[in-house]
Tab-separated table of C-alpha atoms in Angstrom:
chain	number	residue	atom	x	y	z
F	1	MET	CA	38.352	-59.021	-23.259
F	2	PRO	CA	38.469	-62.186	-25.353
F	3	ARG	CA	35.511	-63.096	-27.532
F	4	TYR	CA	33.996	-66.533	-27.231
F	5	PHE	CA	31.635	-68.221	-29.685
F	6	PHE	CA	28.938	-70.470	-28.267
F	7	ASN	CA	28.135	-73.094	-30.871
F	8	LEU	CA	25.124	-75.166	-29.962
F	9	ARG	CA	25.487	-78.922	-30.520
F	10	TYR	CA	22.030	-80.471	-30.771
F	11	GLY	CA	22.766	-83.805	-32.436
F	12	ALA	CA	25.508	-85.793	-34.128
F	13	GLY	CA	26.997	-84.634	-37.423
F	14	LEU	CA	27.848	-81.353	-39.094
F	15	GLY	CA	24.256	-80.359	-39.697
F	16	LYS	CA	23.372	-80.454	-36.032
F	17	LEU	CA	25.584	-77.601	-34.927
F	18	ALA	CA	24.122	-74.095	-34.670
F	19	VAL	CA	27.198	-71.943	-35.241
F	20	ASP	CA	27.287	-68.689	-33.284
F	21	PRO	CA	28.136	-65.940	-35.784
F	22	GLU	CA	28.543	-63.079	-33.309
F	23	GLY	CA	30.100	-64.295	-30.082
F	24	ASP	CA	30.274	-62.617	-26.684
F	25	GLU	CA	33.096	-60.825	-24.909
F	26	LEU	CA	33.828	-62.393	-21.551
F	27	ALA	CA	36.634	-62.001	-19.028
F	28	ASP	CA	38.014	-65.536	-19.148
F	29	LEU	CA	37.257	-69.199	-19.658
F	30	ASP	CA	35.430	-69.491	-16.362
F	31	ALA	CA	33.176	-66.560	-17.259
F	32	ALA	CA	32.556	-68.248	-20.617
F	33	ARG	CA	31.510	-71.423	-18.835
F	34	GLN	CA	29.136	-69.504	-16.541
F	35	HIS	CA	27.679	-67.744	-19.569
F	36	ALA	CA	27.122	-71.079	-21.341
F	37	LEU	CA	25.356	-72.469	-18.268
F	38	GLN	CA	23.095	-69.413	-18.019
F	39	CYS	CA	22.187	-69.683	-21.719
F	40	ALA	CA	21.491	-73.396	-21.253
F	41	ARG	CA	19.224	-72.720	-18.269
F	42	GLU	CA	17.189	-70.189	-20.213
F	43	LEU	CA	16.880	-72.405	-23.276
F	44	VAL	CA	15.753	-75.361	-21.174
F	45	ALA	CA	13.276	-73.228	-19.247
F	46	GLY	CA	11.714	-71.140	-21.973
F	47	SER	CA	12.168	-72.559	-25.454
F	48	ARG	CA	10.682	-75.383	-27.406
F	49	SER	CA	12.250	-76.220	-30.759
F	50	PHE	CA	11.286	-78.630	-33.495
F	51	ALA	CA	14.966	-79.533	-33.772
F	52	VAL	CA	15.513	-80.463	-30.135
F	53	ARG	CA	13.698	-83.323	-28.497
F	54	ASP	CA	15.765	-83.159	-25.329
F	55	TRP	CA	17.700	-80.044	-24.308
F	56	PHE	CA	19.700	-82.141	-21.858
F	57	ALA	CA	21.261	-84.019	-24.761
F	58	CYS	CA	22.653	-80.705	-26.075
F	59	SER	CA	25.930	-78.990	-25.317
F	60	PHE	CA	27.750	-75.753	-26.031
F	61	GLU	CA	30.976	-76.177	-27.984
F	62	VAL	CA	32.760	-72.980	-27.084
F	63	GLU	CA	35.412	-71.607	-29.453
F	64	ASP	CA	37.809	-68.714	-29.166
F	65	ALA	CA	38.366	-66.034	-31.816
F	66	ASN	CA	40.758	-68.399	-33.664
F	67	ALA	CA	38.011	-71.021	-34.008
F	68	ARG	CA	39.798	-73.301	-31.538
F	69	ARG	CA	37.568	-75.347	-29.252
F	70	VAL	CA	38.332	-74.227	-25.728
F	71	LEU	CA	35.431	-75.689	-23.772
F	72	THR	CA	32.495	-78.088	-24.002
F	73	VAL	CA	29.584	-77.462	-21.668
F	74	PRO	CA	26.882	-80.144	-21.635
F	75	PHE	CA	23.416	-78.825	-20.771
F	76	SER	CA	23.241	-81.525	-18.099
F	77	ASP	CA	25.838	-79.490	-16.155
F	78	ILE	CA	23.117	-77.054	-15.132
F	79	VAL	CA	21.827	-79.730	-12.765
F	80	PRO	CA	24.386	-80.237	-10.004
F	81	GLU	CA	25.147	-83.863	-9.193
F	82	ASP	CA	25.657	-84.699	-5.516
F	83	ASP	CA	28.904	-86.603	-5.877
F	84	ASP	CA	30.232	-84.973	-8.997
F	85	GLU	CA	31.159	-81.482	-7.815
F	86	ASP	CA	34.306	-80.108	-9.401
Y	1	MET	CA	9.712	-25.454	-47.235
Y	2	ALA	CA	6.960	-26.970	-49.385
Y	3	HIS	CA	4.395	-29.002	-47.501
Y	4	ILE	CA	4.276	-32.777	-47.760
Y	5	GLN	CA	1.554	-33.835	-50.218
Y	6	GLN	CA	-0.818	-36.616	-49.203
Y	7	SER	CA	-0.428	-38.268	-52.595
Y	8	ALA	CA	3.313	-38.599	-51.973
Y	9	VAL	CA	3.257	-40.166	-48.505
Y	10	ARG	CA	3.893	-43.876	-47.961
Y	11	ASN	CA	2.647	-44.120	-44.385
Y	12	ARG	CA	-0.543	-46.143	-44.513
Y	13	LEU	CA	-2.370	-44.034	-41.912
Y	14	LEU	CA	-1.567	-40.738	-43.595
Y	15	LYS	CA	-2.628	-42.273	-46.909
Y	16	VAL	CA	-6.104	-43.291	-45.765
Y	17	MET	CA	-6.831	-40.152	-43.741
Y	18	ILE	CA	-9.581	-37.959	-45.175
Y	19	GLY	CA	-8.086	-34.882	-46.836
Y	20	GLU	CA	-9.445	-32.564	-44.184
Y	21	ASP	CA	-7.647	-34.468	-41.421
Y	22	PHE	CA	-4.423	-34.671	-43.402
Y	23	ALA	CA	-4.620	-30.899	-43.808
Y	24	ARG	CA	-4.713	-30.455	-40.019
Y	25	LEU	CA	-1.319	-32.185	-39.751
Y	26	GLN	CA	0.213	-31.266	-43.095
Y	27	SER	CA	2.120	-28.103	-42.273
Y	28	HIS	CA	3.546	-29.673	-39.093
Y	29	LEU	CA	5.007	-32.824	-40.667
Y	30	GLU	CA	8.800	-32.765	-40.856
Y	31	PRO	CA	10.733	-35.370	-42.867
Y	32	VAL	CA	13.463	-36.999	-40.797
Y	33	ASP	CA	15.996	-39.763	-41.445
Y	34	LEU	CA	15.917	-42.765	-39.157
Y	35	LEU	CA	19.302	-44.243	-38.288
Y	36	VAL	CA	19.837	-47.710	-36.865
Y	37	ASP	CA	19.758	-47.645	-33.050
Y	38	GLN	CA	18.476	-44.076	-32.919
Y	39	THR	CA	16.142	-43.529	-29.982
Y	40	LEU	CA	12.756	-42.111	-31.002
Y	41	ILE	CA	11.082	-42.225	-27.606
Y	42	GLU	CA	12.926	-42.487	-24.289
Y	43	ALA	CA	11.391	-44.547	-21.511
Y	44	ASN	CA	9.731	-42.515	-18.763
Y	45	ILE	CA	10.502	-39.153	-20.315
Y	46	ARG	CA	7.965	-36.742	-21.756
Y	47	THR	CA	7.311	-37.520	-25.427
Y	48	GLU	CA	7.775	-34.436	-27.589
Y	49	TYR	CA	7.473	-35.933	-31.075
Y	50	LEU	CA	5.535	-38.674	-32.786
Y	51	TYR	CA	6.827	-40.355	-35.941
Y	52	PHE	CA	4.693	-41.469	-38.860
Y	53	LEU	CA	7.054	-44.010	-40.426
Y	54	GLU	CA	7.510	-43.855	-44.182
Y	55	SER	CA	10.026	-46.710	-44.282
Y	56	GLY	CA	12.217	-48.626	-41.876
Y	57	LEU	CA	11.301	-50.326	-38.666
Y	58	GLY	CA	10.746	-49.052	-35.149
Y	59	SER	CA	10.994	-51.326	-32.143
Y	60	ILE	CA	9.422	-50.998	-28.695
Y	61	THR	CA	11.561	-52.577	-25.998
Y	62	ALA	CA	11.469	-53.162	-22.280
Y	63	ASP	CA	14.626	-53.359	-20.171
Y	64	GLY	CA	14.387	-55.913	-17.410
Y	65	THR	CA	16.713	-57.720	-15.057
Y	66	ASN	CA	17.131	-60.489	-17.643
Y	67	GLY	CA	18.075	-58.136	-20.440
Y	68	ARG	CA	16.132	-56.332	-23.098
Y	69	VAL	CA	13.029	-57.765	-24.721
Y	70	GLU	CA	11.179	-56.450	-27.709
Y	71	ILE	CA	7.461	-56.011	-27.208
Y	72	GLY	CA	6.335	-54.528	-30.482
Y	73	ILE	CA	7.342	-53.388	-33.933
Y	74	ILE	CA	6.080	-50.472	-35.988
Y	75	GLY	CA	6.638	-49.818	-39.676
Y	76	ARG	CA	4.943	-47.632	-42.238
Y	77	GLU	CA	1.549	-48.868	-41.065
Y	78	GLY	CA	1.948	-46.880	-37.891
Y	79	VAL	CA	2.982	-43.972	-35.713
Y	80	VAL	CA	5.715	-44.352	-33.145
Y	81	GLY	CA	4.514	-42.899	-29.843
Y	82	ALA	CA	0.851	-42.627	-30.785
Y	83	SER	CA	-0.596	-45.124	-28.347
Y	84	HIS	CA	0.331	-43.500	-25.052
Y	85	VAL	CA	-0.085	-39.938	-26.271
Y	86	LEU	CA	-3.564	-40.615	-27.700
Y	87	LEU	CA	-4.579	-42.440	-24.539
Y	88	GLY	CA	-3.662	-39.442	-22.452
Y	89	SER	CA	-0.153	-40.080	-21.144
Y	90	ASP	CA	2.830	-37.914	-21.980
Y	91	ARG	CA	5.275	-40.762	-21.314
Y	92	VAL	CA	5.636	-44.519	-21.469
Y	93	PRO	CA	7.959	-46.959	-19.656
Y	94	TYR	CA	9.391	-48.391	-22.896
Y	95	ARG	CA	12.163	-47.178	-25.152
Y	96	HIS	CA	11.258	-46.949	-28.838
Y	97	PHE	CA	14.180	-47.066	-31.240
Y	98	VAL	CA	15.051	-47.639	-34.886
Y	99	GLN	CA	15.788	-51.233	-35.825
Y	100	MET	CA	15.987	-50.845	-39.619
Y	101	ALA	CA	16.978	-47.493	-41.133
Y	102	GLY	CA	14.404	-45.481	-43.040
Y	103	HIS	CA	12.459	-42.244	-43.074
Y	104	ALA	CA	9.641	-40.746	-41.076
Y	105	LEU	CA	7.481	-37.673	-40.842
Y	106	SER	CA	7.815	-36.309	-37.341
Y	107	ILE	CA	5.227	-34.106	-35.706
Y	108	ARG	CA	4.902	-32.539	-32.257
Y	109	ALA	CA	2.801	-34.683	-29.924
Y	110	GLY	CA	0.759	-31.642	-28.895
Y	111	ILE	CA	-0.287	-30.951	-32.488
Y	112	VAL	CA	-1.663	-34.479	-32.876
Y	113	SER	CA	-3.454	-34.307	-29.513
Y	114	ALA	CA	-5.085	-31.006	-30.454
Y	115	ALA	CA	-6.048	-32.317	-33.895
Y	116	VAL	CA	-7.824	-35.395	-32.498
Y	117	ASP	CA	-9.670	-33.152	-30.035
Y	118	GLU	CA	-11.016	-31.181	-32.987
Y	119	SER	CA	-11.703	-34.028	-35.387
Y	120	PRO	CA	-13.813	-37.092	-34.523
Y	121	THR	CA	-12.777	-38.788	-37.776
Y	122	LEU	CA	-9.077	-38.379	-37.026
Y	123	ARG	CA	-9.616	-39.554	-33.460
Y	124	LYS	CA	-11.434	-42.646	-34.685
Y	125	LEU	CA	-8.747	-43.520	-37.222
Y	126	LEU	CA	-5.846	-43.097	-34.814
Y	127	LEU	CA	-7.561	-44.882	-31.928
Y	128	ARG	CA	-8.333	-47.782	-34.235
Y	129	TYR	CA	-4.638	-47.807	-35.057
Y	130	VAL	CA	-3.839	-47.933	-31.330
Y	131	LEU	CA	-6.149	-50.937	-31.084
Y	132	THR	CA	-4.186	-52.695	-33.834
Y	133	GLU	CA	-0.982	-52.126	-31.826
Y	134	MET	CA	-2.675	-53.725	-28.822
Y	135	ILE	CA	-3.778	-56.662	-30.937
Y	136	GLN	CA	-0.208	-57.172	-32.141
Y	137	VAL	CA	1.134	-57.210	-28.580
Y	138	ARG	CA	-1.558	-59.623	-27.432
Y	139	GLN	CA	-0.838	-61.888	-30.373
Y	140	THR	CA	2.845	-61.890	-29.376
Y	141	ALA	CA	1.912	-62.984	-25.858
Y	142	ILE	CA	-0.144	-65.853	-27.264
Y	143	VAL	CA	2.579	-66.905	-29.675
Y	144	ASN	CA	5.407	-66.736	-27.130
Y	145	ALA	CA	3.417	-68.846	-24.712
Y	146	THR	CA	2.389	-71.565	-27.109
Y	147	PHE	CA	4.713	-71.953	-30.091
Y	148	GLU	CA	8.169	-73.346	-30.877
Y	149	ILE	CA	10.991	-70.872	-31.537
Y	150	GLU	CA	10.960	-71.762	-35.248
Y	151	VAL	CA	7.312	-70.672	-35.474
Y	152	ARG	CA	8.019	-67.514	-33.498
Y	153	LEU	CA	10.983	-66.667	-35.714
Y	154	ALA	CA	8.920	-67.267	-38.859
Y	155	ARG	CA	6.219	-64.893	-37.593
Y	156	TRP	CA	8.666	-62.118	-36.725
Y	157	LEU	CA	10.451	-62.434	-40.050
Y	158	LEU	CA	7.113	-62.118	-41.841
Y	159	MET	CA	6.291	-59.038	-39.784
Y	160	CYS	CA	9.667	-57.493	-40.641
Y	161	HIS	CA	9.275	-58.501	-44.289
Y	162	ASP	CA	5.914	-56.690	-44.408
Y	163	ARG	CA	7.686	-53.512	-43.347
Y	164	ALA	CA	10.909	-53.851	-45.349
Y	165	GLU	CA	11.624	-52.564	-48.845
Y	166	GLY	CA	12.578	-55.879	-50.396
Y	167	ASP	CA	13.435	-59.449	-49.472
Y	168	GLU	CA	16.602	-58.568	-47.561
Y	169	LEU	CA	16.262	-57.930	-43.854
Y	170	LEU	CA	19.211	-56.358	-42.085
Y	171	LEU	CA	18.817	-57.853	-38.643
Y	172	LYS	CA	21.526	-58.962	-36.257
Y	173	HIS	CA	21.075	-62.183	-34.281
Y	174	GLU	CA	21.436	-60.077	-31.184
Y	175	PHE	CA	18.278	-58.220	-32.182
Y	176	LEU	CA	16.415	-61.374	-33.163
Y	177	SER	CA	17.248	-62.752	-29.761
Y	178	MET	CA	15.628	-59.693	-28.197
Y	179	MET	CA	12.645	-59.972	-30.551
Y	180	LEU	CA	11.958	-63.551	-29.640
Y	181	GLY	CA	12.934	-63.309	-25.996
Y	182	VAL	CA	15.282	-66.240	-26.442
Y	183	ARG	CA	19.056	-66.609	-26.147
Y	184	ARG	CA	21.038	-65.954	-29.313
Y	185	SER	CA	21.917	-69.632	-29.680
Y	186	GLY	CA	18.177	-70.387	-29.751
Y	187	VAL	CA	17.826	-67.921	-32.614
Y	188	THR	CA	20.733	-69.492	-34.492
Y	189	LEU	CA	19.162	-72.904	-34.012
Y	190	ALA	CA	15.765	-71.749	-35.286
Y	191	MET	CA	17.413	-69.901	-38.168
Y	192	GLN	CA	19.194	-73.069	-39.197
Y	193	GLN	CA	15.884	-74.964	-39.324
Y	194	LEU	CA	14.253	-72.280	-41.496
Y	195	GLU	CA	17.330	-72.088	-43.686
Y	196	GLY	CA	17.533	-75.859	-44.102
Y	197	ALA	CA	13.989	-75.886	-45.382
Y	198	GLY	CA	14.816	-73.229	-48.003
Y	199	ARG	CA	12.594	-70.550	-46.477
Y	200	ILE	CA	15.359	-68.053	-45.824
Y	201	ARG	CA	19.070	-67.491	-46.319
Y	202	ALA	CA	20.920	-66.152	-43.319
Y	203	ARG	CA	24.275	-64.427	-43.492
Y	204	ARG	CA	25.836	-62.390	-40.767
Y	205	GLY	CA	23.408	-59.548	-40.098
Y	206	ARG	CA	21.484	-60.185	-43.300
Y	207	ILE	CA	18.484	-62.437	-43.773
Y	208	THR	CA	16.953	-63.003	-47.195
Y	209	VAL	CA	13.383	-64.200	-47.490
Y	210	LEU	CA	13.513	-66.836	-50.239
Y	211	ASP	CA	10.034	-68.266	-50.027
Y	212	ARG	CA	7.424	-66.255	-48.205
Y	213	GLU	CA	4.726	-68.885	-48.654
Y	214	LEU	CA	6.866	-71.519	-46.950
Y	215	LEU	CA	7.557	-69.050	-44.165
Y	216	GLU	CA	3.827	-68.480	-43.684
Y	217	GLU	CA	3.341	-72.222	-43.577
Y	218	MET	CA	5.935	-72.466	-40.821
Y	219	ALA	CA	4.246	-69.611	-38.940
Y	220	ASN	CA	1.330	-71.997	-38.635
Y	221	GLY	CA	-1.435	-69.485	-38.019
Y	222	SER	CA	0.609	-67.459	-35.521
Y	223	TYR	CA	0.954	-64.753	-38.183
Y	224	GLY	CA	-1.888	-62.904	-39.841
Y	225	THR	CA	-4.522	-62.038	-37.252
Y	226	PRO	CA	-3.210	-58.552	-36.351
Y	227	GLU	CA	-2.455	-57.900	-40.023
Y	228	ALA	CA	-6.024	-58.795	-41.028
Y	229	GLU	CA	-7.425	-56.651	-38.231
Y	230	TYR	CA	-5.335	-53.714	-39.430
Y	231	ALA	CA	-6.692	-54.127	-42.954
Y	232	ARG	CA	-10.251	-54.360	-41.638
Y	233	LEU	CA	-10.090	-51.480	-39.146
Y	234	ILE	CA	-7.877	-49.042	-41.002
Y	235	GLU	CA	-8.241	-49.793	-44.666
Y	236	GLY	CA	-11.784	-51.167	-44.644
Y	237	ALA	CA	-10.762	-54.480	-46.197
């Protein structure tokens, strides 16, 4: 299974990216997206951080094992929008 | 094999025990190596051995539907498995395993139970130790409910630092995530804040404590109460 790295973007600029050093093995890109959403849900629900004023302004920048960006998952995607279903 | 001498042990409980109580355990103590990930106590299975840690770090974890969460750590201040055995249960619903490699003196659970039945002083010492474990767990509940992940991370790193040999902690993010009950990206985020402030240096699987005082400042009172209680109850500080 491919390994995906879930880098957490919590503000603009290089310093505001929490780079995932370990990654997770997931079946495919869709599984990676679901994983990112689950992580986002748990962070929003259970974590306060001095570095994050608003979790919903954050996103996961997902990279593959070659450090290529393959997906961006905004935390706001955990809340379904009525007319924005994909 | 020659018996372990009390003057040579590093475990803080064995050190402070009166000589007579140490002698009750002495011939039954077996030195063992602790390897990373090694299970010391299985959940829900009869506990045969207790482990007085000499170095390294033991972790108590609970497996739930949302993954594994750490609910306590034990280093050379303690005995892995003591709390349930001394309180009269032969098993416990939590797995205890080795998080940082080290050494321990293992002893059959039955020997310790019999020894505390015979010695009020040993019973008092070990039950006080059990109380300090309870205090640690209660403190964790307070901290997890009320503090930011940076504070929680600072506290856990201080607790690991107390039990480590030097300033380098060999801890994977995966484990820190379990320790703090937060997703790994939350750990990475908190780590970055502590690192940016010069408190620690984090490399893959290796965290170096650069400035313990700054780390204590970040812990903001969440660290220290169980440690002070241990010193008061066990070492008479």
